């Protein structure tokens, strides 16, 4: 039996369903019941009940696309801040794509402290130690663009269902966006005014992520700017 | 201040409440910009502000727990929060309260989801009028939920006690100071599980049972206000009624 | 401050508890052997050494002149301090009292203060200026579990051992102590309640509830500890245990 409506705002401890339902994210089971563990919007898809959290830090998961900032180096690579309780480790071979003899070659020419990188989470172990991959299409050092940070919980809204919001953001502004699931977003484009409009649009999405009808409003806003 | 001759006259307390009445309670979630989660609670003249930071990287690293997040709590009274200025910084009372508050919040959190991390809860008592530790817990639970930290329930706190031989809900300063017993309690309301229980003074076994009954009633009211506050952050009260 | 416990040992203790049994063969409502020795320290006005199984706690009480608090100008002063000495456990470290030591001292303080065992009003020398201050110093010598109960026992025994200070201003015939408050801590191990947990049981307990009672069964202090929770029926059951075991302990003091 279902005790919640789709997109209903729920709080921790709220009974969502009883009986044969599947646990989605933001939920836990106790006895026969499925409860919400966070403040968020309930989502029922067939038999799976989840709660999309409206707050919370980014926790790395394998295959996630993230934007990191190099904070330290070690003999074989770099420590990367992920806007998360957990830092990432990037080995030099996962950036450069060839064997490097770290005793002969100085790796500081590839990355320096403070550099931003686009990366994929390669591996997370049970203690949440994170290995990154920054080699391949769209990955690696970020050379230019405007970097902003938003609440990681709001990133799914910036991307939208099957990328719909991201498409609107890019198509109606002419800018290119790299959206890290860790809440960091890089915006590239020729026109600084348009970049500013995209930033404003993203901050609006962040503020009103729990409301519906956002996509159309963002589209109208950006097209009005052009 | 002199002790009034009687703390209860014709079934009414000094501020006009009946024995089973709470003081006015207001809770607001998400009041601070920088914190990951925050809450502000007023209970009568108590004013309590709580910030939550985390889960975040644990420093110093030797305090990391390899399989769970560590919850750290700091209960602190502002120097101006009481009649006579309180010397700033932790004293023995606040260190003990910080410990029992932490233990009151731990059972509700899924700490194993964040190995090696830390979650910091800062409880600042801005104005005190008895019941600050339980008001702090009420606020802390809302702030933790506001930070998006997974929880099995909220934790609601209230104090019960006795003055002029009558068992009372939600003691105010005069009743705490001159009454015969004070019992702070915190509960995970959904299953009525007690996570903090302290008491000093004098209770007969019967009074103790009455006090528990009263406490559970009060907790329900606090719980409703907590849930409302978390919803109101996203859906303003007026909109929810529509 | 908990020791790392292997899952094998945890399971063993939990398993025993679910059958109503314990590591040392006791029943769930059975205290360890209690030994109380009074007058162990000549330089203190009152003192006691309590052995509760292998746990050993010494308390020395000193009585000195003190200045009364402004809001209680005719009342003597009670100060309780606890030291978790490094000699008592490999986990205790030198330095200022940590939260465990502070909690211990404050629970003992509340138990004695709220029981009104000491008639503090009798300890006035000159109103607003000079009163007797009673310093209870708890010295944990060997930590094998249940420091709260053993510290309350040693404190109450030491208070009943007090010989008046040799001071011309001391005019009372005896030290004004009139009751014997007793703390009983009930540990919850995987949902099973037991009294007087040993160290190994403490290391696996979910929560504890200390209930301090007086001769007539009234409660004067309580303290829940640990990261678990208690159900209401567990709290009421703990009270019954506290009352029953409290009687036994009181006979030894």
Coordinates of N, CA and C in Angstrom, one line a residue, chain A residues 9-15 28 30 35-39 53-57 59 84-87 125-130 154 210-211, chain B residues 36 54-57 66-67 110 113-117 145-154 190-191 223 227 230-231 233-235 239:
Chain A
X9 N 6.1 16.5 -1.0 CA 7.2 16.9 -0.1 C 7.2 16.1 1.2
X10 N 8.2 15.3 1.5 CA 8.2 14.5 2.7 C 9.4 14.8 3.6
X11 N 9.3 14.4 4.8 CA 10.4 14.6 5.8 C 10.9 13.3 6.3
X12 N 12.1 13.3 7.0 CA 12.6 12.0 7.5 C 11.7 11.3 8.4
X13 N 11.5 10.0 8.3 CA 10.7 9.2 9.1 C 9.3 9.0 8.6
X14 N 9.0 9.7 7.5 CA 7.6 9.6 6.9 C 7.4 8.2 6.2
X15 N 6.3 7.6 6.6 CA 6.0 6.3 6.0 C 5.6 6.5 4.5
X28 N 14.5 4.0 3.6 CA 15.0 2.9 4.3 C 13.8 2.0 4.7
X30 N 11.9 -0.5 7.5 CA 11.8 -0.9 8.9 C 10.6 -1.7 9.0
X35 N 10.3 4.0 4.6 CA 10.3 5.3 5.1 C 11.2 6.2 4.4
X36 N 10.9 7.5 4.5 CA 11.9 8.5 3.9 C 13.0 8.7 4.9
X37 N 14.2 8.9 4.4 CA 15.3 9.2 5.3 C 15.8 10.7 5.2
X38 N 15.2 11.4 4.2 CA 15.6 12.8 4.0 C 14.4 13.7 3.7
X39 N 14.6 15.0 3.7 CA 13.6 15.9 3.2 C 13.7 16.0 1.7
X53 N 16.3 14.0 -2.6 CA 16.7 14.9 -1.5 C 16.9 16.3 -2.1
X54 N 16.5 17.3 -1.3 CA 16.6 18.7 -1.7 C 17.9 19.3 -1.1
X55 N 18.6 18.6 -0.3 CA 19.8 19.1 0.3 C 20.8 18.0 0.4
X56 N 22.0 18.3 0.8 CA 23.0 17.2 1.1 C 24.3 17.4 0.3
X57 N 25.3 16.9 0.9 CA 26.7 16.9 0.2 C 26.8 15.9 -0.8
X59 N 28.3 12.7 -2.5 CA 29.0 11.5 -2.2 C 29.4 10.8 -3.5
X84 N 33.1 17.6 -1.5 CA 32.5 16.4 -0.9 C 33.3 16.1 0.3
X85 N 32.8 15.3 1.2 CA 33.6 14.8 2.4 C 34.8 14.0 2.0
X86 N 34.7 13.5 0.7 CA 35.8 12.6 0.3 C 36.6 13.2 -0.9
X87 N 37.9 13.2 -0.8 CA 38.7 13.7 -1.8 C 39.0 12.6 -2.9
X125 N 35.9 2.6 -3.0 CA 35.9 1.4 -2.2 C 34.9 1.6 -1.0
X126 N 34.9 0.5 -0.1 CA 33.8 0.6 0.9 C 34.2 1.6 2.0
X127 N 35.4 2.1 2.0 CA 35.7 3.2 2.9 C 35.6 4.6 2.2
X128 N 35.0 4.6 1.1 CA 34.8 5.8 0.3 C 36.1 6.4 -0.1
X129 N 37.1 5.6 -0.4 CA 38.3 6.1 -1.0 C 38.1 6.2 -2.5
X130 N 38.4 7.3 -3.2 CA 38.0 7.6 -4.6 C 39.2 7.6 -5.5
X154 N 20.8 19.8 -6.2 CA 20.0 20.4 -7.2 C 20.5 20.1 -8.6
X210 N 12.4 22.6 -6.2 CA 11.2 21.8 -5.8 C 9.9 22.2 -6.5
X211 N 10.0 23.2 -7.3 CA 8.7 23.7 -8.0 C 8.7 23.1 -9.4
Chain B
X36 N 25.6 23.8 6.2 CA 24.9 22.8 5.3 C 23.4 22.7 5.7
X54 N 28.5 19.3 7.4 CA 28.9 18.0 7.1 C 27.8 17.2 6.3
X55 N 28.1 15.9 6.0 CA 29.3 15.2 6.3 C 30.5 15.9 5.6
X56 N 31.6 16.0 6.3 CA 32.8 16.6 5.8 C 34.0 15.8 6.2
X57 N 35.1 16.2 5.6 CA 36.4 15.5 5.9 C 36.7 15.7 7.4
X66 N 36.9 4.4 10.7 CA 37.0 3.8 9.3 C 35.7 3.3 8.8
X67 N 34.7 3.0 9.7 CA 33.4 2.5 9.2 C 32.2 3.4 9.3
X110 N 22.0 7.7 10.1 CA 22.6 6.6 9.4 C 24.1 6.9 9.2
X113 N 26.7 5.4 6.6 CA 26.7 5.8 5.1 C 28.0 6.7 4.8
X114 N 28.6 7.2 5.8 CA 29.7 8.2 5.6 C 30.9 7.8 6.4
X115 N 31.6 6.7 6.0 CA 32.8 6.3 6.7 C 33.9 7.4 6.7
X116 N 34.6 7.6 7.7 CA 35.7 8.5 7.8 C 35.3 9.9 7.9
X117 N 34.1 10.3 7.8 CA 33.7 11.7 7.7 C 33.3 12.2 9.1
X145 N 18.2 17.4 9.5 CA 17.4 17.1 8.3 C 17.5 18.1 7.2
X146 N 17.7 19.4 7.6 CA 17.8 20.5 6.6 C 19.2 20.3 5.9
X147 N 20.1 19.7 6.5 CA 21.4 19.5 5.9 C 21.4 18.3 4.9
X148 N 20.2 17.6 4.9 CA 20.1 16.4 4.0 C 20.8 15.2 4.5
X149 N 21.1 15.1 5.7 CA 21.7 14.0 6.3 C 20.6 12.9 6.6
X150 N 20.8 11.7 6.1 CA 19.8 10.7 6.2 C 19.5 10.3 7.7
X151 N 18.2 10.3 8.0 CA 17.8 10.0 9.4 C 16.6 9.1 9.4
X152 N 16.5 8.2 10.5 CA 15.3 7.3 10.5 C 14.1 8.1 11.1
X153 N 14.3 9.2 11.7 CA 13.2 10.0 12.3 C 13.8 11.3 12.7
X154 N 13.0 12.2 13.3 CA 13.5 13.3 13.9 C 13.7 13.0 15.4
X190 N 8.4 8.8 16.3 CA 7.6 7.8 15.5 C 7.4 6.5 16.2
X191 N 8.4 6.0 16.9 CA 8.3 4.8 17.7 C 8.4 5.0 19.2
X223 N 7.1 17.6 17.8 CA 7.4 16.8 16.5 C 6.6 17.4 15.4
X227 N 8.2 19.0 11.9 CA 7.9 18.6 10.5 C 7.3 19.8 9.7
X230 N 10.1 22.0 8.5 CA 10.9 21.5 7.4 C 10.1 21.6 6.1
X231 N 8.8 21.4 6.2 CA 8.0 21.6 4.9 C 7.9 23.1 4.5
X233 N 10.0 25.4 4.7 CA 11.1 26.0 4.1 C 10.9 26.0 2.6
X234 N 10.2 24.9 2.1 CA 10.0 24.8 0.6 C 8.6 25.3 0.2
X235 N 7.6 25.0 1.1 CA 6.2 25.4 0.7 C 5.7 26.3 1.8
X239 N 0.7 28.7 1.1 CA 0.5 27.9 -0.1 C 0.1 26.4 0.3

